[in-house]
mmCIF file of C-alpha atoms and ligand atoms in Angstrom:
data_model
loop_
_atom_site.group_PDB
_atom_site.id
_atom_site.type_symbol
_atom_site.label_atom_id
_atom_site.label_comp_id
_atom_site.label_asym_id
_atom_site.label_seq_id
_atom_site.Cartn_x
_atom_site.Cartn_y
_atom_site.Cartn_z
ATOM 1 C CA MET A 1 102.720 121.316 79.328
ATOM 2 C CA GLN A 2 99.888 119.859 81.112
ATOM 3 C CA HIS A 3 101.560 116.772 82.208
ATOM 4 C CA LEU A 4 104.199 118.684 83.493
ATOM 5 C CA ILE A 5 101.527 120.780 85.308
ATOM 6 C CA LYS A 6 99.586 117.536 86.640
ATOM 7 C CA VAL A 7 103.232 116.425 87.675
ATOM 8 C CA MET A 8 103.667 119.830 89.711
ATOM 9 C CA THR A 9 100.852 119.442 92.331
ATOM 10 C CA PRO A 10 101.165 118.337 94.908
ATOM 11 C CA LEU A 11 99.361 116.328 97.341
ATOM 12 C CA LEU A 12 98.448 118.373 99.537
ATOM 13 C CA GLU A 13 99.956 122.341 100.003
ATOM 14 C CA VAL A 14 99.588 124.423 103.440
ATOM 15 C CA ARG A 15 100.225 127.914 102.788
ATOM 16 C CA ASN A 16 100.037 130.672 105.855
ATOM 17 C CA LEU A 17 98.160 129.114 107.278
ATOM 18 C CA ARG A 18 97.072 130.275 110.655
ATOM 19 C CA ARG A 19 94.890 129.681 113.397
ATOM 20 C CA ASP A 20 93.282 131.681 116.142
ATOM 21 C CA VAL A 21 91.225 130.364 118.922
ATOM 22 C CA ALA A 22 89.655 132.117 121.129
ATOM 23 C CA ASP A 23 90.872 135.456 120.164
ATOM 24 C CA ARG A 24 94.033 134.441 120.839
ATOM 25 C CA ASN A 25 96.435 133.671 118.480
ATOM 26 C CA ILE A 26 98.004 129.840 118.731
ATOM 27 C CA LEU A 27 99.401 129.004 114.914
ATOM 28 C CA ALA A 28 100.700 131.697 112.196
ATOM 29 C CA ASN A 29 102.241 130.922 108.850
ATOM 30 C CA ILE A 30 102.708 128.120 108.468
ATOM 31 C CA SER A 31 103.768 125.836 105.062
ATOM 32 C CA PHE A 32 104.441 123.184 103.866
ATOM 33 C CA THR A 33 103.794 120.548 101.198
ATOM 34 C CA LEU A 34 103.119 116.892 101.073
ATOM 35 C CA GLU A 35 103.491 114.385 97.792
ATOM 36 C CA PRO A 36 101.585 110.639 97.973
ATOM 37 C CA GLY A 37 104.146 108.623 100.597
ATOM 38 C CA GLU A 38 105.865 111.002 101.942
ATOM 39 C CA ILE A 39 106.695 111.006 106.284
ATOM 40 C CA LEU A 40 106.427 114.851 107.179
ATOM 41 C CA PHE A 41 107.008 115.156 111.171
ATOM 42 C CA ILE A 42 105.441 117.712 113.401
ATOM 43 C CA ARG A 43 106.686 118.549 117.066
ATOM 44 C CA GLY A 44 106.845 120.778 120.005
ATOM 45 C CA PRO A 45 105.577 121.852 123.658
ATOM 46 C CA SER A 46 102.720 120.471 124.468
ATOM 47 C CA GLY A 47 99.989 123.254 123.905
ATOM 48 C CA VAL A 48 101.775 124.851 120.795
ATOM 49 C CA GLY A 49 99.051 123.631 118.528
ATOM 50 C CA LYS A 50 100.115 120.324 117.190
ATOM 51 C CA SER A 51 96.102 119.349 117.379
ATOM 52 C CA LEU A 52 95.113 122.758 116.276
ATOM 53 C CA LEU A 53 96.952 122.612 112.977
ATOM 54 C CA LEU A 54 96.045 118.492 112.052
ATOM 55 C CA ARG A 55 92.474 119.433 112.490
ATOM 56 C CA ALA A 56 92.365 122.623 110.622
ATOM 57 C CA LEU A 57 93.962 119.938 107.681
ATOM 58 C CA ALA A 58 91.157 117.712 108.078
ATOM 59 C CA CYS A 59 89.089 120.699 107.916
ATOM 60 C CA LEU A 60 87.230 120.499 110.773
ATOM 61 C CA ASP A 61 88.508 123.521 112.297
ATOM 62 C CA HIS A 62 87.841 126.823 110.472
ATOM 63 C CA PRO A 63 91.904 128.586 110.043
ATOM 64 C CA GLN A 64 91.422 132.128 110.347
ATOM 65 C CA GLY A 65 93.873 131.976 107.409
ATOM 66 C CA GLY A 66 95.857 130.929 104.864
ATOM 67 C CA THR A 67 95.844 128.052 102.054
ATOM 68 C CA LEU A 68 94.837 124.795 101.555
ATOM 69 C CA LEU A 69 94.626 122.887 98.397
ATOM 70 C CA LEU A 70 94.459 118.843 98.389
ATOM 71 C CA HIS A 71 96.574 117.758 94.078
ATOM 72 C CA GLY A 72 95.253 122.238 93.633
ATOM 73 C CA CYS A 73 91.899 122.244 94.170
ATOM 74 C CA PRO A 74 90.760 123.979 97.705
ATOM 75 C CA PRO A 75 88.219 121.962 100.145
ATOM 76 C CA ALA A 76 84.705 123.788 98.961
ATOM 77 C CA HIS A 77 85.966 122.464 95.703
ATOM 78 C CA VAL A 78 86.921 119.800 96.410
ATOM 79 C CA GLY A 79 83.411 119.073 99.220
ATOM 80 C CA TYR A 80 84.274 118.741 103.230
ATOM 81 C CA PRO A 81 82.965 114.953 103.192
ATOM 82 C CA ALA A 82 85.467 114.239 100.111
ATOM 83 C CA TRP A 83 87.873 115.854 101.264
ATOM 84 C CA ARG A 84 87.705 114.493 105.460
ATOM 85 C CA THR A 85 88.415 110.657 103.299
ATOM 86 C CA ALA A 86 91.114 111.833 101.781
ATOM 87 C CA VAL A 87 92.940 114.475 104.359
ATOM 88 C CA SER A 88 91.865 111.322 107.623
ATOM 89 C CA TYR A 89 92.865 112.658 110.654
ATOM 90 C CA VAL A 90 93.379 109.857 113.039
ATOM 91 C CA PRO A 91 92.674 111.976 116.839
ATOM 92 C CA GLN A 92 94.596 111.471 119.833
ATOM 93 C CA SER A 93 92.157 108.919 121.561
ATOM 94 C CA ARG A 94 88.821 108.729 121.136
ATOM 95 C CA ALA A 95 88.305 105.095 121.909
ATOM 96 C CA SER A 96 86.701 106.774 125.567
ATOM 97 C CA SER A 97 84.497 108.244 123.527
ATOM 98 C CA LEU A 98 83.028 105.693 120.809
ATOM 99 C CA LYS A 99 80.530 102.583 121.356
ATOM 100 C CA GLY A 100 80.063 98.731 119.958
ATOM 101 C CA THR A 101 82.920 97.249 118.981
ATOM 102 C CA PRO A 102 85.566 98.588 116.033
ATOM 103 C CA ALA A 103 83.804 95.630 113.273
ATOM 104 C CA GLU A 104 80.574 97.986 113.332
ATOM 105 C CA LEU A 105 82.335 101.341 114.098
ATOM 106 C CA TYR A 106 84.323 99.918 110.892
ATOM 107 C CA PHE A 107 80.905 98.955 108.553
ATOM 108 C CA GLN A 108 78.708 101.569 109.592
ATOM 109 C CA SER A 109 81.328 104.220 107.533
ATOM 110 C CA GLN A 110 81.688 102.510 104.977
ATOM 111 C CA ARG A 111 77.610 103.029 104.551
ATOM 112 C CA PHE A 112 79.152 106.651 104.943
ATOM 113 C CA SER A 113 77.373 107.880 101.001
ATOM 114 C CA ALA A 114 80.972 109.668 100.740
ATOM 115 C CA GLN A 115 82.731 106.378 101.528
ATOM 116 C CA ARG A 116 81.201 104.476 98.637
ATOM 117 C CA ALA A 117 82.326 102.802 95.970
ATOM 118 C CA ARG A 118 86.098 103.001 96.763
ATOM 119 C CA PRO A 119 88.636 100.834 97.357
ATOM 120 C CA ARG A 120 89.798 99.035 100.990
ATOM 121 C CA GLY A 121 92.105 98.376 102.282
ATOM 122 C CA ASP A 122 92.356 94.934 104.065
ATOM 123 C CA LEU A 123 91.441 95.642 107.954
ATOM 124 C CA PRO A 124 92.931 91.628 109.053
ATOM 125 C CA ALA A 125 95.508 91.845 107.631
ATOM 126 C CA LEU A 126 97.055 95.171 109.423
ATOM 127 C CA VAL A 127 95.939 94.802 112.709
ATOM 128 C CA HIS A 128 97.501 90.924 112.664
ATOM 129 C CA ALA A 129 100.045 93.695 111.358
ATOM 130 C CA LEU A 130 100.162 96.040 114.169
ATOM 131 C CA GLY A 131 99.830 93.265 117.223
ATOM 132 C CA LEU A 132 96.240 91.999 117.824
ATOM 133 C CA GLU A 133 94.401 89.572 117.436
ATOM 134 C CA GLN A 134 91.248 89.817 115.387
ATOM 135 C CA LEU A 135 88.594 89.277 118.136
ATOM 136 C CA VAL A 136 89.688 92.669 119.647
ATOM 137 C CA LEU A 137 87.141 93.969 116.244
ATOM 138 C CA ASN A 138 84.401 92.162 117.278
ATOM 139 C CA GLN A 139 85.239 93.457 121.214
ATOM 140 C CA GLN A 140 83.540 96.624 123.013
ATOM 141 C CA TRP A 141 85.786 99.395 122.335
ATOM 142 C CA ASN A 142 85.847 99.601 126.541
ATOM 143 C CA GLU A 143 87.244 96.061 127.049
ATOM 144 C CA LEU A 144 90.232 97.518 124.325
ATOM 145 C CA SER A 145 93.181 98.774 126.466
ATOM 146 C CA GLY A 146 95.073 102.088 125.443
ATOM 147 C CA GLY A 147 97.286 99.932 122.782
ATOM 148 C CA GLN A 148 93.889 97.730 121.063
ATOM 149 C CA SER A 149 92.280 100.275 120.825
ATOM 150 C CA GLN A 150 95.039 102.891 120.005
ATOM 151 C CA ARG A 151 96.247 100.209 116.967
ATOM 152 C CA VAL A 152 92.823 99.030 116.083
ATOM 153 C CA ALA A 153 91.203 102.627 115.105
ATOM 154 C CA LEU A 154 94.278 103.073 113.745
ATOM 155 C CA ALA A 155 93.802 99.970 111.655
ATOM 156 C CA ILE A 156 90.846 101.324 110.402
ATOM 157 C CA SER A 157 91.963 104.583 108.967
ATOM 158 C CA LEU A 158 93.688 102.289 107.207
ATOM 159 C CA ALA A 159 91.924 100.321 105.338
ATOM 160 C CA LEU A 160 89.206 103.274 104.791
ATOM 161 C CA GLY A 161 92.442 103.744 102.013
ATOM 162 C CA PRO A 162 92.985 107.697 102.954
ATOM 163 C CA GLN A 163 96.044 109.892 100.568
ATOM 164 C CA VAL A 164 96.352 111.842 103.899
ATOM 165 C CA LEU A 165 96.953 110.332 107.025
ATOM 166 C CA LEU A 166 96.671 113.424 109.557
ATOM 167 C CA LEU A 167 98.614 110.713 113.030
ATOM 168 C CA ASP A 168 97.914 112.807 116.821
ATOM 169 C CA GLU A 169 100.627 110.796 118.517
ATOM 170 C CA PRO A 170 99.496 107.499 117.042
ATOM 171 C CA SER A 171 101.267 104.866 118.944
ATOM 172 C CA SER A 172 101.363 107.801 122.255
ATOM 173 C CA ALA A 173 99.837 104.454 124.704
ATOM 174 C CA CYS A 174 101.989 101.138 122.881
ATOM 175 C CA ASP A 175 104.829 99.531 124.093
ATOM 176 C CA LEU A 176 107.875 98.640 122.470
ATOM 177 C CA ILE A 177 106.985 96.603 120.155
ATOM 178 C CA SER A 178 103.610 97.930 118.977
ATOM 179 C CA THR A 179 104.994 100.718 118.612
ATOM 180 C CA LEU A 180 107.739 99.142 116.176
ATOM 181 C CA ARG A 181 104.901 97.978 114.668
ATOM 182 C CA VAL A 182 103.361 101.119 114.012
ATOM 183 C CA GLU A 183 105.963 102.788 113.011
ATOM 184 C CA ARG A 184 106.135 99.696 110.120
ATOM 185 C CA VAL A 185 103.072 99.661 109.111
ATOM 186 C CA LEU A 186 102.356 103.375 108.813
ATOM 187 C CA SER A 187 106.130 104.003 107.091
ATOM 188 C CA SER A 188 105.059 101.046 104.038
ATOM 189 C CA CYS A 189 101.268 102.353 104.050
ATOM 190 C CA GLY A 190 101.152 104.488 101.164
ATOM 191 C CA ALA A 191 99.467 107.684 102.263
ATOM 192 C CA ALA A 192 101.584 110.744 102.508
ATOM 193 C CA LEU A 193 101.624 111.183 107.083
ATOM 194 C CA VAL A 194 101.491 113.992 109.147
ATOM 195 C CA TRP A 195 102.485 112.907 111.983
ATOM 196 C CA VAL A 196 102.403 113.999 115.441
ATOM 197 C CA THR A 197 105.116 113.085 118.153
ATOM 198 C CA HIS A 198 106.886 113.249 121.312
ATOM 199 C CA ASP A 199 109.662 110.844 120.585
ATOM 200 C CA PRO A 200 112.724 112.046 119.326
ATOM 201 C CA GLN A 201 113.538 108.047 118.382
ATOM 202 C CA GLN A 202 110.809 107.724 116.049
ATOM 203 C CA LEU A 203 112.648 110.535 114.064
ATOM 204 C CA SER A 204 115.220 108.795 113.549
ATOM 205 C CA ARG A 205 113.355 105.189 113.681
ATOM 206 C CA VAL A 206 111.311 107.219 110.686
ATOM 207 C CA GLY A 207 113.363 108.846 108.870
ATOM 208 C CA GLY A 208 111.234 112.257 106.826
ATOM 209 C CA ARG A 209 111.160 115.406 107.223
ATOM 210 C CA LEU A 210 110.208 117.302 110.353
ATOM 211 C CA LEU A 211 108.278 120.658 111.166
ATOM 212 C CA GLU A 212 109.261 122.122 114.121
ATOM 213 C CA LEU A 213 106.593 124.657 116.324
ATOM 214 C CA PRO A 214 106.104 126.911 116.035
ATOM 215 C CA LEU A 215 107.992 128.866 113.729
ATOM 216 C CA GLY A 216 106.810 126.149 110.915
ATOM 217 C CA THR A 217 110.585 125.205 110.421
ATOM 218 C CA ILE A 218 111.425 122.349 107.843
ATOM 219 C CA VAL A 219 114.570 120.263 108.574
ATOM 220 C CA HIS A 220 114.771 117.109 106.591
ATOM 221 C CA LEU A 221 115.414 113.898 108.954
ATOM 222 C CA PRO A 222 118.983 111.809 108.308
ATOM 223 C CA PRO A 223 117.124 108.389 106.243
ATOM 224 C CA PRO A 224 116.713 105.455 109.485
ATOM 225 C CA PRO A 225 118.536 103.151 109.085
ATOM 226 C CA LEU A 226 118.093 100.410 106.255
ATOM 227 C CA ALA A 227 116.924 97.161 108.154
ATOM 228 C CA SER A 228 114.589 98.943 110.495
ATOM 229 C CA LEU A 229 112.074 99.507 109.208
ATOM 230 C CA PRO A 230 110.873 96.187 106.794
ATOM 231 C CA PRO A 231 108.440 96.469 105.011
ATOM 232 C CA VAL A 232 105.817 94.662 106.074
ATOM 233 C CA LEU A 233 102.047 95.436 105.093
ATOM 234 C CA GLN A 234 101.723 97.467 101.451
ATOM 235 C CA VAL A 235 98.009 98.345 101.621
ATOM 236 C CA PHE A 236 98.332 100.685 99.241
ATOM 237 C CA SER A 237 100.393 100.486 96.091
ATOM 238 C CA GLU A 238 99.878 102.740 93.538
ATOM 239 C CA THR A 239 97.840 105.932 93.282
ATOM 240 C CA ASP A 240 97.165 108.090 90.197
ATOM 241 C CA THR A 241 96.951 111.301 91.258
ATOM 242 C CA ASP A 242 94.473 112.096 88.309
ATOM 243 C CA GLY A 243 91.787 113.676 90.193
ATOM 244 C CA GLY A 244 92.591 112.064 93.113
ATOM 245 C CA SER A 245 91.603 108.234 91.793
ATOM 246 C CA VAL A 246 92.263 105.438 93.144
ATOM 247 C CA SER A 247 93.739 102.477 90.047
ATOM 248 C CA THR A 248 95.616 100.306 92.261
ATOM 249 C CA THR A 249 94.642 98.841 95.707
ATOM 250 C CA SER A 250 97.550 96.059 96.827
ATOM 251 C CA VAL A 251 97.904 93.945 99.797
ATOM 252 C CA ARG A 252 101.450 92.653 100.874
ATOM 253 C CA HIS A 253 102.778 91.582 103.735
ATOM 254 C CA SER A 254 105.128 89.624 104.183
ATOM 255 C CA SER A 255 104.032 86.758 106.217
ATOM 256 C CA LEU A 256 100.703 86.849 103.989
ATOM 257 C CA PRO A 257 100.078 86.124 100.002
ATOM 258 C CA THR A 258 99.617 89.351 97.403
ATOM 259 C CA VAL A 259 95.778 90.240 97.426
ATOM 260 C CA ALA A 260 95.497 92.058 94.776
ATOM 261 C CA ALA A 261 92.005 94.178 94.440
ATOM 262 C CA GLY A 262 92.865 96.148 91.132
ATOM 263 C CA GLY A 263 90.199 97.862 89.634
ATOM 264 C CA ALA A 264 88.029 99.571 91.846
ATOM 265 C CA VAL A 265 88.238 103.455 90.908
ATOM 266 C CA GLY A 266 87.431 106.219 93.998
ATOM 267 C CA ASN A 267 87.445 109.479 93.013
ATOM 268 C CA VAL A 268 88.245 112.784 95.094
ATOM 269 C CA ALA A 269 85.984 114.616 94.286
ATOM 270 C CA GLY A 270 83.115 113.133 92.890
ATOM 271 C CA ALA A 271 82.818 109.429 95.361
ATOM 272 C CA ALA A 272 85.350 109.942 97.434
ATOM 273 C CA THR A 273 84.358 108.726 101.043
ATOM 274 C CA SER A 274 82.740 110.395 104.860
ATOM 275 C CA GLY A 275 85.868 111.735 106.271
ATOM 276 C CA GLY A 276 82.581 111.911 107.954
ATOM 277 C CA LEU A 277 83.828 109.006 109.965
ATOM 278 C CA ILE A 278 86.362 110.853 112.187
ATOM 279 C CA ALA A 279 84.142 114.331 112.117
ATOM 280 C CA ALA A 280 80.399 112.430 112.994
ATOM 281 C CA MET A 281 82.689 110.719 116.154
ATOM 282 C CA ARG A 282 84.002 113.803 117.213
ATOM 283 C CA PRO A 283 81.826 115.965 119.682
ATOM 284 C CA SER A 284 83.682 118.541 119.393
ATOM 285 C CA VAL A 285 83.843 119.464 115.863
ATOM 286 C CA SER A 286 83.913 123.211 114.477
ATOM 287 C CA GLY A 287 84.109 125.917 111.883
ATOM 288 C CA PRO A 288 81.871 127.482 109.348
ATOM 289 C CA ALA A 289 78.324 127.098 108.974
ATOM 290 C CA GLU A 290 78.422 125.988 105.839
ATOM 291 C CA LEU A 291 80.718 122.671 106.909
ATOM 292 C CA LEU A 292 78.132 121.631 108.857
ATOM 293 C CA ASP A 293 75.288 122.787 107.575
ATOM 294 C CA GLY A 294 72.521 120.364 105.964
ATOM 295 C CA ASP A 295 72.692 115.836 105.479
ATOM 296 C CA ALA A 296 75.000 117.378 101.448
ATOM 297 C CA ALA A 297 77.579 118.300 103.559
ATOM 298 C CA TYR A 298 77.314 116.234 106.128
ATOM 299 C CA GLY A 299 77.887 112.675 103.049
ATOM 300 C CA GLY A 300 75.303 110.814 104.883
ATOM 301 C CA TYR A 301 75.838 111.626 108.188
ATOM 302 C CA SER A 302 72.565 109.821 108.787
ATOM 303 C CA ASP A 303 73.192 106.247 108.800
ATOM 304 C CA ILE A 304 75.169 107.237 112.449
ATOM 305 C CA PRO A 305 73.953 109.823 114.969
ATOM 306 C CA LEU A 306 75.803 113.108 115.360
ATOM 307 C CA PRO A 307 77.405 114.107 118.389
ATOM 308 C CA ALA A 308 75.050 116.949 120.244
ATOM 309 C CA THR A 309 77.275 120.320 118.820
ATOM 310 C CA ALA A 310 77.657 118.862 116.089
ATOM 311 C CA LEU A 311 73.882 119.049 115.318
ATOM 312 C CA ALA A 312 73.596 121.663 117.467
ATOM 313 C CA VAL A 313 75.463 123.922 114.592
ATOM 314 C CA ARG A 314 73.570 122.101 112.054
ATOM 315 C CA ARG A 315 69.947 123.331 113.379
ATOM 316 C CA ASP A 316 71.025 127.447 113.676
ATOM 317 C CA GLY A 317 73.455 127.648 111.955
ATOM 318 C CA ARG A 318 76.935 128.343 115.048
ATOM 319 C CA SER A 319 79.422 126.342 114.802
ATOM 320 C CA GLY A 320 80.899 123.840 117.490
ATOM 321 C CA GLY A 321 83.003 124.457 120.565
ATOM 322 C CA GLY A 322 87.015 123.694 119.888
ATOM 323 C CA ALA A 323 88.963 120.092 120.798
HETATM 324 N N1 LIG B 401 88.081 124.471 121.821
HETATM 325 C C1 LIG B 401 89.394 125.406 122.475
HETATM 326 N N2 LIG B 401 89.307 126.438 123.053
HETATM 327 C C2 LIG B 401 89.964 127.295 123.472
HETATM 328 N N3 LIG B 401 92.235 126.571 123.855
HETATM 329 C C3 LIG B 401 91.876 126.221 122.736
HETATM 330 C C4 LIG B 401 90.785 125.175 121.962
HETATM 331 N N4 LIG B 401 91.509 123.586 122.034
HETATM 332 C C5 LIG B 401 93.219 123.791 121.764
HETATM 333 N N5 LIG B 401 93.343 125.685 122.542
HETATM 334 C C6 LIG B 401 94.485 126.069 123.200
HETATM 335 O O1 LIG B 401 94.627 125.165 121.992
HETATM 336 C C7 LIG B 401 96.247 125.433 122.243
HETATM 337 C C8 LIG B 401 96.701 124.301 121.991
HETATM 338 O O2 LIG B 401 95.665 122.877 121.822
HETATM 339 P P1 LIG B 401 96.507 121.732 120.592
HETATM 340 O O3 LIG B 401 95.954 120.636 121.412
HETATM 341 O O4 LIG B 401 96.582 121.957 119.548
HETATM 342 O O5 LIG B 401 97.834 121.681 121.552
HETATM 343 P P2 LIG B 401 98.857 120.086 121.160
HETATM 344 O O6 LIG B 401 100.836 120.989 120.526
HETATM 345 O O7 LIG B 401 98.606 119.646 120.252
HETATM 346 O O8 LIG B 401 99.677 120.121 123.035
HETATM 347 P P3 LIG B 401 100.113 118.450 123.361
HETATM 348 O O9 LIG B 401 101.060 118.257 122.736
HETATM 349 O O10 LIG B 401 99.064 118.996 124.571
HETATM 350 O O11 LIG B 401 98.292 117.682 122.702
HETATM 351 C C9 LIG B 401 96.453 125.049 123.646
HETATM 352 O O12 LIG B 401 97.197 126.271 124.144
HETATM 353 C C10 LIG B 401 95.375 124.973 123.911
HETATM 354 O O13 LIG B 401 94.752 124.873 124.997
#
C-alpha cells in the first residue's frame, strides 16, 4: 500500500493556482500534474501570464492562491532553495544582465550550499549537443550572440540537474537548426519540462501535453513523428523519486561514448542545489518576506552578490518588484 502511494504521487502538482499582479487577476484555477520526463507546453497570447506562471512554479513569486507540491511536499517543507534547485526557471533572456563568463557562472552556482553534493550533467557534452563550440564557456556573456547565450544558459541549467525545468521560450533567439538541437536535447534530458512556446511547429515536433492559457485547459498533443527527435543526449537517466534522491547519472550522446557517473546521491529536501542561481541572478526577485529572509533561505547565496531588490527585501523584510 505504501509503495502504491509513492508511485501515485506526482513529481509536481499544481492545484488551483492564482496569480494577481497590482490588484489585477492574471491567472486563476490553474491545475495540472507533472511526472518525471513529461513535457507540458504552455501557450497563450502575449501578456496572458505565462512567465508569471513559471515564476510562481519556481517559487520566485508568491501565488495569491492554490497549492504547489513537489513529490507531495509544499515549498515550505521542501525549503525554497531546494525547491528552486529542483524546479529550475530558465528565463526568456537574462544573458544581457550577466557579468563574466558562462563557465564562471556554472562554477559559482555550484558553490551554493543547496547545489553541493548533487550529481551534475556533462556541461561540455551539453554545449556540444546544442551546437556550440566549447570556447563559448569562456567568453564574456556580452560577447555572445542572443542564440549562443540562450543555448549556453540552457546547457548550464541542464547541467545543474533539475527535476523540473521551467522554460520561457528556450529557442526564441535560435535559428531553425539550433531550435531543432534545443528540442532534441530537451526531449531527451530526462527532466520534466514546462515549456512556454509561441511556435505551433514546435508542439508537433516535440509532442507532450499543452496547457492553454488563460483558461488552463489541457490537451494531449499527437505523438511526434518517430524520426523527428532521435535521442541525442541523455543526461539524467534514472531518477528515484523516493525523497527526490537521484541514484544514477549518465551521459549518452550519439557521437560520444556513454559516461556513467552513478552513485552520487542528492536529496531534494536535504542537500539539493541552489535554485538560488536563478533567484540570485534575477534582479526582480519578489515574494513573501520569508522566502528571502536570511542567508539560510538563500542557501548560501552570499557567494554571489545579490541584486539590489533582493538585498532590499532581505534588509527590510518587504518583497521587491515583480518581473
Ligand atoms: N511586476 C509586474 N507588475 C505589474 N504587472 C506585471 C508584472 N509582471 C507582469 N505583469 C503583467 O502581468 C501580465 C502577464 O505577464 P507575463 O510576463 O506573464 O506575460 P506572458 O504571457 O509571459 O507574455 P509574453 O508572451 O509577451 O512573454 C502582463 O499584463 C504584464 O504586464
